[in-house]
Amino acid sequence: MISSTQQRVVGQPLNRIDGPKKVTGTATYAFEHSLDDVTYAFPVQSTIAKGRIGSVDASAAQAIPGVITVLTYENAPRLNPQIEGELAVLQSNAVAYRGQFVALVVAETLEVARQAAEAVVVRYEEQPHHVVLRAGSSDLYKPDHVNPAYETDTTSGDVEAALASAAVSIDHTYTTPAYHNNPLEPHATIARWSSDGVTLYDSNQGSHMIRDRVAQAFGLEPERVRVISPYVGGGFGSKGAAHPHVILTVMAAQVVGRPVKFALTRQHMFAVAGYRTPTIQRIRLGTDNDGRLVAITHEVVEQSSTLEEFAEQTALPTRMMYAAPNRLTTHRLARLDVPTPAWMRAPGECPGMYALESAMDELAIACGLDPIELRIRNEPEIDPETGHPFSSRGLVACLREGARRFGWQSRNPQPGSQTDGRWLTGSGVAASTYPTRRRPSTAIARVDRDGRYSVLIDASDIGTGAWTVLTQIASDALNVPLERIHLEIGDTLLPRASLAGGSMGTASWGTAIVEAARKLRERLQEEHGVIPAGGLEATGEGGENPEAKRFAMHAFGAQFAEVRVNRDTGEVRVPRLLGVFAVGRIMNAKLARSQLLGGMTMGLSMALHEESVLDPRFGDYVNHDFAEYHIATNADVGTIDVSWIDEDDPYINPMGAKGIGEIGIVGTAAAIANAVYHATGIRVRDLPITLDKLLS
Ligand code: MOS
């Protein structure tokens, strides 16, 4: 445990230590590594959503000067048959979705590879496809569990009876469209084989995870695969798993016997790098005469591909948010002829809390209660699902502090009651939550005879600030100034660490670093403070948290939104967002603010702009670029006020830090939708809130 009296560096709003490298262009991203004799890959994508490849004619492509090879299912090396689904790339002639990789050109230049990919002629035997998610569809099924290993359904009491006799009840269905992860840096991989095995420069959220998948696919000892990823330009979950391009790059480098570079284009990312499943969510809530919930149901329908089952845990937050004696959550999945969905920032909580927190707003109106008061009345004493106490639960404090800062008291609850010229104005609130977890990680702390410290851990900085925060944690844990600590991350030669995902990075890696530092200081004491000639080294393991068996551990927040809706055009503006979070101890106030601000901005983008549009005739996402897939820009964002309450949670990890990478996006869309209702009296239950939905 780092006691607060010892703390000198943790908490300080330090600038990113990798900042100068990034702004001077000397932080080398995956595709930027320069290798001798390098070649370039460009894929061919299927133009049908379901069927078989009849034949591939690559002769015209092969004839283009500079083309080295064209890989297809006919000539590609066979992978380990254990590799199934998306990663079994070029292993058969089956086509599972439009945009799937069906061939790969390797050439001397990127331009030639791209031109040659256009020249590959693929003939298909097309079959009818099913790509549209429908709530009543007969092919929905109950997956064994939801991501990553939660119960698919939970039930207690008798919700039907409770709803039938409730004093007030609501029953509404909310939908969210597919969304695509769009990190600034598209996915990219370089592979180079040598007698030692294969080395990858790859953009990912966990080098060891990529190593494991490559080793498995190619039947290699993991030690023969090295993955180097010190700088990553965002991921939002889509770099938390290996995608087909990684396997193709390694395969191509093996075939041509030279290094291969493969960068996905922005358009490729809309087919082969994961996305957030669309959801159809029915929520029923019932209360007694005092606005106390007697029943909560949350029934979710969502999709996956035919290749892989990815079942998002959309109803998960509903299991722990509010108290009620009768409860039901379910998830049903359709396996469609579409690309495989995957993680996108706060999978589960993000779409799930849009629905639940919209429904709570509707219930507050039905009960004639202030929406903050309704939430406070239904605050659980213990986790309703597990019966465990919360290690800390700051929701009410966040709601109260947010209301004070936002000026909630002066709000007239009547919808459509506030105008400013031709603009209707309104405000809304929603709760936010995200689990607090950690995963096993290992770190080495080392000191050389000159008193220079090194901390080694295969952590990933995907733009979050891990380079800085881990150095801060190490500085305090080792009790040496920041400047004397040399951190190394993003390389499988370093000790194995968990993914940058699930908002678990700082908790998992920090725990290992604190443990390694503690052991190193012990060794140093044994040496009476004299560093031996060979230096000293200690390994720290940060395991699963045993307290997680006794406590429910979650971060909380309150999101407030002010909106303006133009009476004539339906245009929605969000001049102000305010978020107050209870996220344990803040490791770096500047970086924490950036994380939460980024999450809230992405939530605004989800509420108003983002929507992946599927063309049912062809089965692909058609708005596959930044011209047509709209993401909030600076001009769309007004004032965002981010703050947090003091929270001391001794159970979660030695730093007392809860994850902050994802909670910022949770609840924002509901707060905006609730504010739009307050402004207009129109309840939009189908995101995004576009002007056509407000003009009817
Ligand atoms: Mo996050 S979607 O768990 O990388």
XYZ file of C-alpha atoms and ligand atoms in Angstrom:
700
model
C 0.000 0.000 0.000
C 1.288 3.439 -0.890
C 0.221 5.564 2.046
C -0.844 9.088 1.247
C 1.864 10.584 3.467
C 4.506 9.007 1.232
C 2.901 10.285 -1.936
C 4.820 12.895 -3.781
C 4.354 12.216 -7.460
C 1.118 10.254 -7.789
C -1.795 12.598 -8.225
C 0.233 15.445 -9.685
C -1.024 16.795 -13.020
C 2.246 15.989 -14.816
C 2.569 16.375 -18.552
C 2.961 13.204 -20.562
C 6.564 12.059 -20.424
C 6.147 10.738 -23.975
C 4.680 14.060 -25.122
C 7.877 15.585 -26.588
C 8.507 12.417 -28.613
C 4.979 12.481 -29.946
C 4.953 16.117 -30.980
C 8.402 15.872 -32.573
C 7.488 12.742 -34.492
C 10.124 10.584 -32.840
C 7.685 8.244 -31.112
C 7.692 5.439 -33.651
C 4.296 3.891 -34.388
C 3.960 0.407 -35.851
C 3.873 1.251 -39.549
C 6.675 3.813 -39.195
C 9.412 1.322 -38.367
C 11.774 1.230 -41.319
C 13.161 -2.139 -42.318
C 15.475 -3.090 -45.153
C 14.035 -4.975 -48.068
C 10.496 -4.336 -46.911
C 7.405 -5.221 -48.969
C 3.815 -4.050 -48.776
C 0.556 -5.942 -48.517
C -2.898 -4.913 -49.657
C -6.006 -7.077 -49.306
C -8.856 -8.038 -51.596
C -12.244 -7.956 -49.865
C -15.258 -10.078 -50.654
C -18.056 -8.395 -52.561
C -20.727 -10.805 -51.348
C -22.104 -11.317 -47.834
C -22.456 -15.085 -47.973
C -21.360 -17.878 -50.240
C -18.246 -19.479 -51.667
C -15.371 -18.401 -53.802
C -15.676 -20.271 -57.103
C -12.354 -19.204 -58.547
C -9.669 -16.582 -58.226
C -7.856 -15.268 -61.275
C -4.758 -13.415 -60.144
C -2.961 -13.480 -63.500
C -3.558 -9.824 -64.330
C -2.434 -8.814 -60.854
C 0.655 -11.014 -61.022
C 1.591 -9.426 -64.331
C 1.899 -5.936 -62.827
C 5.588 -5.081 -62.362
C 6.488 -5.063 -58.688
C 3.959 -7.676 -57.610
C 5.670 -10.419 -55.623
C 2.817 -12.743 -54.829
C -0.946 -13.006 -54.534
C -2.150 -15.170 -51.662
C -5.551 -16.844 -51.887
C -7.221 -19.739 -50.098
C -5.743 -22.000 -52.786
C -2.073 -21.210 -52.226
C -1.931 -19.769 -48.691
C -0.005 -21.787 -46.085
C -2.218 -23.814 -43.768
C -2.539 -22.461 -40.245
C -2.908 -24.486 -37.078
C -6.415 -25.986 -37.424
C -7.156 -24.823 -33.866
C -7.412 -21.322 -35.286
C -11.033 -20.747 -36.189
C -13.312 -17.880 -37.024
C -12.004 -14.520 -38.198
C -8.337 -15.475 -37.828
C -8.566 -18.585 -40.039
C -7.915 -16.249 -42.923
C -7.473 -17.695 -46.446
C -8.051 -21.185 -45.015
C -11.192 -21.965 -47.008
C -13.304 -20.664 -49.851
C -16.240 -19.780 -47.583
C -17.356 -16.158 -47.387
C -19.020 -15.143 -44.118
C -19.526 -11.411 -44.656
C -19.040 -8.694 -47.205
C -15.630 -7.108 -46.807
C -13.939 -10.272 -45.522
C -10.372 -10.683 -46.753
C -10.311 -13.186 -49.625
C -6.861 -12.528 -51.070
C -3.699 -10.576 -50.307
C -1.291 -8.942 -52.735
C 2.337 -8.451 -51.693
C 4.348 -6.001 -53.772
C 7.436 -3.823 -53.796
C 5.401 -0.694 -53.050
C 2.095 0.073 -51.411
C 0.816 1.686 -54.597
C 1.527 -1.387 -56.690
C -0.014 -3.670 -54.073
C -3.152 -1.588 -54.049
C -3.435 -1.434 -57.811
C -2.856 -5.160 -58.117
C -5.520 -5.912 -55.499
C -7.984 -4.160 -57.796
C -6.886 -6.444 -60.617
C -7.579 -9.716 -58.782
C -10.728 -11.283 -60.214
C -12.764 -13.305 -57.710
C -15.807 -15.265 -58.885
C -18.355 -16.152 -56.234
C -21.142 -18.631 -55.747
C -23.464 -16.340 -53.882
C -26.028 -17.489 -51.314
C -28.889 -15.512 -49.768
C -27.756 -13.496 -46.763
C -29.360 -12.373 -43.516
C -27.901 -9.190 -42.126
C -30.689 -7.303 -40.359
C -31.131 -7.619 -36.597
C -34.780 -8.029 -35.600
C -36.227 -8.404 -32.110
C -38.811 -11.029 -33.007
C -36.584 -13.141 -35.201
C -36.929 -16.913 -34.807
C -33.178 -17.492 -35.020
C -32.362 -15.655 -31.789
C -30.699 -17.852 -29.215
C -29.346 -17.671 -25.700
C -25.538 -17.710 -25.635
C -23.868 -19.691 -22.842
C -22.449 -16.516 -21.333
C -21.938 -12.877 -22.221
C -18.660 -11.036 -22.599
C -16.352 -12.026 -21.111
C -17.860 -14.684 -18.813
C -20.979 -13.267 -17.214
C -24.278 -15.079 -16.815
C -26.463 -14.603 -19.860
C -29.688 -14.201 -17.907
C -30.394 -13.374 -14.292
C -33.727 -13.427 -12.517
C -35.072 -13.042 -9.015
C -38.611 -12.714 -7.684
C -41.571 -12.445 -10.033
C -41.262 -9.471 -12.343
C -44.513 -10.072 -14.201
C -46.601 -10.053 -11.027
C -44.710 -7.078 -9.620
C -45.165 -5.059 -12.815
C -48.859 -5.945 -12.996
C -49.458 -4.590 -9.502
C -46.995 -1.664 -9.601
C -48.365 1.801 -8.823
C -46.399 3.259 -11.736
C -44.765 1.376 -14.563
C -43.129 1.969 -17.919
C -42.326 -0.395 -20.786
C -40.159 0.942 -23.594
C -37.751 -0.328 -26.192
C -34.536 1.516 -26.988
C -32.205 0.850 -29.862
C -28.614 1.701 -30.568
C -27.041 1.321 -34.010
C -23.726 -0.325 -34.778
C -20.769 1.920 -34.023
C -17.245 1.516 -35.314
C -14.089 2.036 -33.296
C -12.102 4.703 -35.049
C -8.791 5.241 -33.297
C -6.675 7.920 -34.938
C -4.062 5.334 -35.911
C -5.568 2.574 -38.056
C -4.435 -0.964 -37.280
C -1.029 -1.781 -38.721
C 1.469 -4.622 -38.568
C 4.966 -5.316 -39.822
C 6.311 -8.875 -39.721
C 9.858 -10.043 -40.276
C 11.001 -13.632 -40.046
C 14.521 -14.683 -39.077
C 16.180 -17.814 -37.762
C 14.943 -16.760 -34.305
C 11.320 -16.778 -35.345
C 9.161 -13.789 -36.239
C 9.233 -10.199 -35.024
C 6.189 -7.959 -35.307
C 5.801 -4.218 -34.994
C 2.124 -3.981 -34.291
C -0.497 -1.513 -33.113
C -2.389 -3.230 -30.323
C -3.661 -3.086 -26.741
C -1.455 -5.939 -25.546
C 1.694 -7.279 -27.170
C 1.579 -10.576 -25.307
C -1.977 -11.139 -26.548
C -0.818 -10.696 -30.158
C 2.156 -12.966 -29.508
C -0.080 -15.728 -28.164
C -2.361 -15.639 -31.195
C 0.476 -15.583 -33.729
C 2.277 -18.410 -31.930
C -0.898 -20.465 -31.912
C -1.775 -19.778 -35.546
C 1.679 -20.687 -36.835
C 2.401 -23.481 -34.362
C 5.385 -21.673 -32.848
C 6.762 -21.617 -29.340
C 5.674 -18.244 -27.934
C 9.330 -17.342 -27.343
C 9.837 -17.397 -31.111
C 7.390 -14.541 -31.565
C 8.348 -11.035 -30.490
C 5.849 -8.182 -30.640
C 7.018 -4.579 -30.284
C 4.410 -1.881 -29.641
C 5.716 1.035 -27.598
C 3.369 3.650 -29.063
C -0.212 3.066 -30.111
C -2.539 5.702 -31.507
C -5.741 4.641 -29.799
C -7.769 1.473 -29.876
C -11.019 1.853 -27.913
C -11.129 -1.935 -27.672
C -10.639 -2.794 -31.322
C -6.937 -3.428 -30.748
C -7.670 -5.639 -27.752
C -7.744 -8.734 -29.936
C -5.782 -9.882 -32.978
C -7.550 -9.268 -36.271
C -7.047 -11.044 -39.608
C -4.465 -8.570 -40.919
C -2.007 -9.638 -38.195
C -2.156 -13.268 -39.286
C -2.003 -12.300 -42.975
C 1.082 -10.155 -42.447
C 2.980 -12.929 -40.683
C 1.856 -15.389 -43.353
C 2.896 -13.103 -46.197
C 6.320 -12.441 -44.674
C 6.837 -16.178 -44.404
C 5.875 -16.728 -48.038
C 7.937 -13.929 -49.579
C 10.883 -14.324 -47.214
C 11.065 -10.570 -46.697
C 9.514 -8.161 -44.181
C 5.908 -7.213 -44.943
C 4.041 -4.067 -43.940
C 0.266 -4.050 -43.777
C -1.765 -1.045 -42.660
C -5.545 -1.163 -42.714
C -7.165 1.738 -44.484
C -9.953 3.567 -42.685
C -12.411 1.774 -44.978
C -11.000 -1.654 -44.120
C -11.608 -0.946 -40.463
C -15.355 -0.902 -41.058
C -15.247 -4.610 -41.956
C -12.356 -6.362 -40.256
C -11.490 -4.703 -36.959
C -14.598 -5.125 -34.806
C -17.426 -2.758 -33.939
C -20.101 -2.252 -31.326
C -23.088 -4.483 -31.977
C -26.418 -2.804 -32.632
C -28.805 -3.403 -29.745
C -32.555 -3.651 -29.213
C -33.288 -3.217 -25.537
C -36.668 -3.555 -23.859
C -36.814 -2.115 -20.369
C -39.711 -2.383 -17.959
C -39.688 -0.600 -14.615
C -42.343 -0.550 -11.913
C -42.503 1.396 -8.655
C -44.642 1.696 -5.570
C -46.377 4.967 -4.682
C -43.135 6.432 -3.360
C -41.101 5.855 -6.488
C -39.314 2.835 -5.073
C -38.650 0.249 -7.720
C -40.516 -3.032 -7.311
C -39.400 -4.507 -10.620
C -36.623 -4.020 -13.158
C -36.341 -5.912 -16.440
C -33.781 -5.421 -19.178
C -34.071 -7.720 -22.201
C -31.435 -7.332 -24.876
C -31.238 -8.466 -28.488
C -27.946 -8.100 -30.312
C -25.889 -9.637 -33.091
C -22.759 -11.554 -33.891
C -21.319 -13.041 -37.051
C -21.594 -16.631 -38.226
C -17.835 -16.954 -37.683
C -17.660 -16.176 -33.997
C -19.935 -15.665 -31.039
C -19.451 -12.263 -29.478
C -22.261 -11.611 -27.007
C -22.073 -8.158 -25.507
C -22.972 -7.834 -21.800
C -25.428 -5.006 -22.438
C -27.741 -5.593 -19.450
C -24.861 -6.009 -17.012
C -25.064 -2.550 -15.392
C -28.791 -3.039 -14.746
C -27.883 -5.884 -12.402
C -26.109 -3.589 -9.931
C -27.431 -0.075 -10.426
C -30.676 0.046 -8.476
C -32.424 -1.912 -5.747
C -35.627 -3.831 -6.543
C -36.956 -7.131 -5.218
C -38.029 -8.437 -8.631
C -35.415 -8.446 -11.358
C -34.777 -9.900 -14.796
C -31.991 -9.445 -17.338
C -31.607 -11.437 -20.556
C -29.418 -11.425 -23.667
C -30.381 -12.994 -26.997
C -28.126 -13.182 -30.001
C -28.641 -13.468 -33.755
C -25.796 -14.910 -35.831
C -25.945 -12.896 -39.039
C -23.887 -12.728 -42.229
C -22.053 -9.672 -40.923
C -18.577 -8.837 -39.656
C -17.868 -9.940 -36.092
C -18.621 -7.311 -33.459
C -16.157 -6.859 -30.626
C -15.217 -4.537 -27.811
C -15.778 -0.831 -28.144
C -15.230 1.571 -25.257
C -17.336 0.333 -22.320
C -18.907 -2.623 -24.131
C -22.064 -3.472 -22.212
C -22.225 -0.449 -19.942
C -22.232 2.093 -22.762
C -25.300 0.964 -24.760
C -26.920 -0.631 -21.703
C -26.826 2.536 -19.636
C -28.189 4.564 -22.518
C -31.326 2.438 -22.295
C -31.538 2.102 -18.512
C -30.875 5.766 -17.817
C -33.340 6.876 -20.489
C -35.897 4.580 -18.887
C -35.171 5.998 -15.431
C -35.839 9.469 -16.816
C -39.136 8.300 -18.272
C -40.014 6.679 -14.958
C -39.194 9.869 -13.022
C -41.613 11.772 -15.234
C -44.273 9.082 -14.830
C -43.816 9.247 -11.037
C -43.725 13.041 -10.940
C -40.328 12.888 -9.264
C -37.107 14.712 -9.930
C -34.835 12.253 -11.804
C -32.048 12.725 -9.269
C -34.422 12.058 -6.400
C -35.721 8.917 -8.129
C -32.197 7.561 -8.389
C -31.364 8.392 -4.791
C -34.530 6.635 -3.578
C -33.463 3.490 -5.394
C -29.861 3.454 -4.287
C -29.037 -0.102 -3.159
C -27.456 -0.823 0.225
C -25.631 -3.807 -1.211
C -25.050 -5.141 -4.719
C -28.539 -6.428 -5.589
C -27.106 -9.221 -7.717
C -24.359 -10.697 -5.533
C -25.425 -9.465 -2.105
C -21.890 -8.180 -1.520
C -21.275 -4.741 -0.081
C -19.787 -2.173 -2.436
C -16.110 -1.468 -1.783
C -17.179 2.142 -2.314
C -20.157 3.617 -4.138
C -20.126 7.310 -4.870
C -23.178 7.647 -7.112
C -25.283 9.758 -4.754
C -22.345 12.008 -3.938
C -21.725 12.503 -7.666
C -25.392 13.283 -8.355
C -25.512 15.819 -5.524
C -22.227 17.465 -6.410
C -23.164 17.508 -10.082
C -26.548 19.065 -9.348
C -24.849 21.798 -7.344
C -22.237 22.574 -9.980
C -24.684 22.345 -12.860
C -27.351 24.514 -11.253
C -29.980 21.773 -11.431
C -32.208 23.356 -8.737
C -33.260 26.218 -10.983
C -34.592 23.831 -13.630
C -38.284 23.925 -14.501
C -39.140 20.229 -14.991
C -41.896 20.974 -17.527
C -40.782 19.774 -21.011
C -40.651 22.428 -23.705
C -40.898 25.194 -21.113
C -37.639 26.969 -21.869
C -36.920 28.895 -25.044
C -34.249 31.200 -26.323
C -35.500 32.737 -29.544
C -36.069 29.931 -32.020
C -34.216 27.490 -29.779
C -35.759 25.177 -27.232
C -33.429 24.551 -24.330
C -33.351 21.749 -21.813
C -31.227 19.820 -19.391
C -30.884 16.168 -18.500
C -29.087 13.890 -16.104
C -27.997 10.261 -16.151
C -25.937 7.988 -13.961
C -22.694 6.378 -15.049
C -20.886 3.274 -13.895
C -18.071 0.943 -14.852
C -16.606 -2.125 -13.116
C -13.356 -1.855 -11.152
C -11.265 -4.888 -11.905
C -7.692 -5.995 -12.279
C -5.868 -8.854 -13.952
C -2.604 -10.657 -13.242
C 0.494 -8.814 -14.419
C 4.215 -9.044 -13.761
C 6.785 -6.285 -13.427
C 10.523 -6.166 -12.834
C 12.121 -3.354 -10.864
C 15.869 -3.007 -11.152
C 18.558 -0.695 -9.835
C 22.087 -0.538 -11.220
C 25.199 0.293 -9.231
C 24.899 3.972 -10.151
C 21.439 4.233 -8.623
C 19.516 4.276 -11.883
C 16.186 2.490 -11.700
C 14.433 0.564 -14.436
C 10.868 -0.702 -14.410
C 9.993 -3.312 -17.009
C 6.466 -4.402 -17.845
C 4.679 -5.234 -21.098
C 1.995 -2.636 -20.519
C 0.420 -0.704 -23.408
C -0.027 3.027 -23.712
C -2.771 3.476 -26.287
C -2.881 7.204 -25.685
C -4.151 6.860 -22.137
C -1.022 8.128 -20.420
C 0.335 4.830 -19.113
C 3.927 5.890 -19.833
C 3.483 8.758 -17.410
C 1.236 7.255 -14.766
C 3.265 4.049 -14.393
C 6.415 6.120 -13.963
C 4.633 8.156 -11.286
C 3.507 5.015 -9.490
C 7.023 3.567 -9.682
C 8.535 6.792 -8.392
C 6.435 6.751 -5.247
C 6.680 3.009 -4.743
C 10.468 3.067 -5.074
C 10.729 6.378 -3.258
C 13.064 7.826 -5.874
C 12.575 10.912 -8.050
C 10.766 10.540 -11.340
C 13.863 11.511 -13.334
C 15.786 8.485 -12.093
C 13.215 5.997 -13.327
C 13.467 4.449 -16.751
C 10.244 2.709 -17.770
C 10.006 0.164 -20.568
C 6.643 -0.997 -21.925
C 5.193 -2.378 -25.154
C 7.476 -5.319 -25.940
C 6.987 -9.043 -25.354
C 10.583 -9.307 -24.124
C 9.290 -7.518 -21.024
C 7.350 -9.324 -18.284
C 3.834 -10.355 -19.265
C 1.084 -7.934 -18.371
C -2.633 -7.760 -18.938
C -4.305 -5.936 -21.800
C -4.973 -2.252 -21.945
C -8.689 -2.979 -21.740
C -11.617 -3.035 -19.397
C -10.208 0.097 -17.744
C -7.861 -2.278 -15.925
C -4.457 -1.089 -17.063
C -3.397 1.174 -14.238
C -4.868 -1.128 -11.590
C -3.272 -4.286 -12.982
C 0.126 -2.944 -13.978
C 0.390 -0.582 -11.028
C -0.226 -3.435 -8.584
C 2.645 -5.418 -10.135
C 4.944 -2.379 -10.120
C 4.184 -1.571 -6.473
C 4.932 -5.186 -5.560
C 8.177 -5.248 -7.538
C 9.229 -1.979 -5.934
C 8.417 -3.256 -2.457
C 10.584 -6.320 -3.015
C 13.424 -4.280 -4.473
C 13.432 -1.971 -1.478
C 13.531 -5.025 0.786
C 16.549 -6.349 -1.084
C 18.194 -2.985 -0.812
C 17.620 -3.030 2.948
C 19.160 -6.478 3.167
C 22.217 -4.948 1.517
C 22.109 -2.150 4.114
C 21.370 0.345 1.381
C 24.534 -0.422 -0.572
C 23.865 -1.435 -4.152
C 26.118 -4.350 -5.073
C 28.294 -4.113 -8.196
C 25.878 -6.159 -10.255
C 22.872 -4.113 -9.187
C 19.659 -5.536 -7.758
C 16.469 -6.785 -9.288
C 13.047 -7.892 -8.053
C 9.979 -9.294 -9.752
C 6.508 -8.328 -8.619
C 3.317 -10.196 -9.365
C 0.012 -8.446 -9.261
C -2.590 -11.176 -9.107
C -6.348 -11.293 -9.075
C -7.751 -9.210 -6.255
C -8.912 -11.517 -3.406
C -11.187 -8.721 -2.151
C -13.229 -9.073 -5.330
C -14.830 -12.134 -3.731
C -16.085 -10.043 -0.799
C -16.948 -6.729 -2.400
C -18.723 -5.389 -5.453
C -16.281 -2.973 -7.046
C -17.427 -0.278 -9.431
C -16.745 3.299 -10.391
C -19.668 5.715 -10.590
C -20.477 9.063 -12.056
C -23.208 11.559 -12.785
C -23.575 13.077 -16.241
C -25.415 16.330 -16.871
C -26.212 17.826 -20.276
C -27.599 21.117 -21.481
C -29.018 21.098 -25.013
C -30.472 23.531 -27.490
C -32.834 22.269 -30.188
C -33.717 24.503 -33.104
C -37.497 24.688 -33.533
C -37.264 25.093 -37.290
C -34.443 22.749 -38.274
C -34.348 20.218 -35.432
C -30.634 20.853 -35.078
C -29.293 19.798 -31.663
C -26.454 21.614 -29.942
C -24.840 20.658 -26.650
C -23.400 23.843 -25.155
C -22.535 22.144 -21.872
C -21.726 18.740 -20.476
C -20.801 18.189 -16.858
C -19.502 14.965 -15.371
C -18.683 14.231 -11.750
C -17.016 10.909 -11.106
C -16.205 8.712 -8.113
C -13.226 6.793 -9.399
C -11.011 6.244 -6.390
C -7.738 8.085 -6.157
C -6.676 10.119 -9.174
C -3.173 9.178 -10.336
C -2.600 12.224 -12.558
C -5.172 14.985 -12.554
C -4.332 16.215 -16.048
C -4.406 12.812 -17.720
C -7.488 11.744 -15.767
C -9.312 14.824 -16.962
C -8.290 14.010 -20.535
C -9.567 10.445 -20.241
C -12.932 11.482 -18.820
C -13.253 14.389 -21.249
C -12.515 12.057 -24.157
C -15.075 9.553 -22.952
C -17.766 12.220 -22.574
C -16.972 13.595 -26.029
C -17.324 10.101 -27.471
C -20.656 9.830 -25.627
C -21.812 13.067 -27.224
C -20.727 11.676 -30.561
C -22.734 8.510 -29.896
C -25.798 10.527 -28.927
C -25.886 12.804 -31.939
C -23.593 11.707 -34.742
C -22.262 8.174 -34.949
C -24.168 5.427 -36.716
C -22.837 2.630 -38.890
C -25.414 2.189 -41.633
C -25.822 -1.305 -43.009
C -27.155 -1.769 -46.523
C -29.395 -4.853 -46.285
C -29.077 -5.512 -50.020
C -25.320 -5.969 -49.856
C -24.734 -6.574 -46.161
C -21.951 -4.105 -45.533
C -21.552 -0.900 -43.581
C -21.737 1.701 -46.308
C -20.682 4.883 -44.515
C -17.179 3.546 -44.098
C -15.132 6.732 -43.945
C -14.968 10.013 -42.067
C -16.950 11.818 -44.729
C -20.010 9.745 -43.916
C -19.405 8.205 -40.506
C -19.791 11.323 -38.420
C -17.686 11.759 -35.314
C -18.002 14.831 -33.103
C -15.457 17.481 -33.991
C -14.306 20.383 -31.835
C -17.100 22.532 -33.266
C -19.694 20.041 -31.996
C -18.412 20.196 -28.438
C -19.230 23.048 -26.096
C -18.021 23.365 -22.536
C -17.193 20.085 -20.832
C -16.773 20.365 -17.086
C -15.048 17.283 -15.653
C -14.523 16.745 -11.958
C -14.385 14.029 -9.331
C -15.096 13.548 -5.683
C -12.531 12.377 -3.148
C -12.875 8.666 -2.762
C -10.703 6.441 -0.613
C -11.226 2.780 -1.460
C -8.774 0.506 0.371
C -9.952 -2.723 -1.271
C -9.385 -2.274 -4.983
C -5.606 -2.103 -5.444
C -2.522 -0.646 -3.736
C -2.953 2.661 -5.575
C -6.628 3.063 -4.629
C -7.307 3.868 -8.292
C -10.414 2.885 -10.222
C -10.258 2.625 -14.010
C -11.180 5.792 -15.876
C -10.732 4.868 -19.535
C -14.330 3.905 -20.162
C -16.663 5.384 -17.556
C -16.660 8.777 -19.270
C -18.662 7.452 -22.218
C -21.231 5.726 -19.995
C -24.425 7.676 -19.426
C -23.539 10.654 -21.609
C -25.893 9.680 -24.422
C -28.765 9.183 -21.969
C -28.109 12.559 -20.338
C -28.301 14.194 -23.776
C -31.414 12.235 -24.823
C -33.047 13.170 -21.505
C -32.140 16.814 -22.070
C -33.580 16.675 -25.595
C -36.830 15.363 -24.119
C -36.803 18.172 -21.558
C -36.242 20.734 -24.311
C -38.786 19.389 -26.780
C -41.118 16.878 -25.178
C -39.927 14.378 -27.781
C -38.434 11.145 -26.467
C -35.894 9.709 -28.865
C -35.467 6.016 -28.105
C -33.427 5.207 -31.199
C -29.949 6.651 -31.370
C -28.536 8.761 -32.844
C -30.706 11.812 -32.134
C -30.809 13.212 -35.637
C -32.960 16.140 -36.657
C -35.452 14.023 -38.627
C -36.473 12.396 -35.340
C -37.267 15.802 -33.849
C -39.155 17.370 -36.747
C -42.040 14.912 -37.012
Mo -11.821 -1.418 -23.781
S -13.417 -1.602 -25.102
O -12.139 -2.752 -22.733
O -10.444 -1.687 -24.711
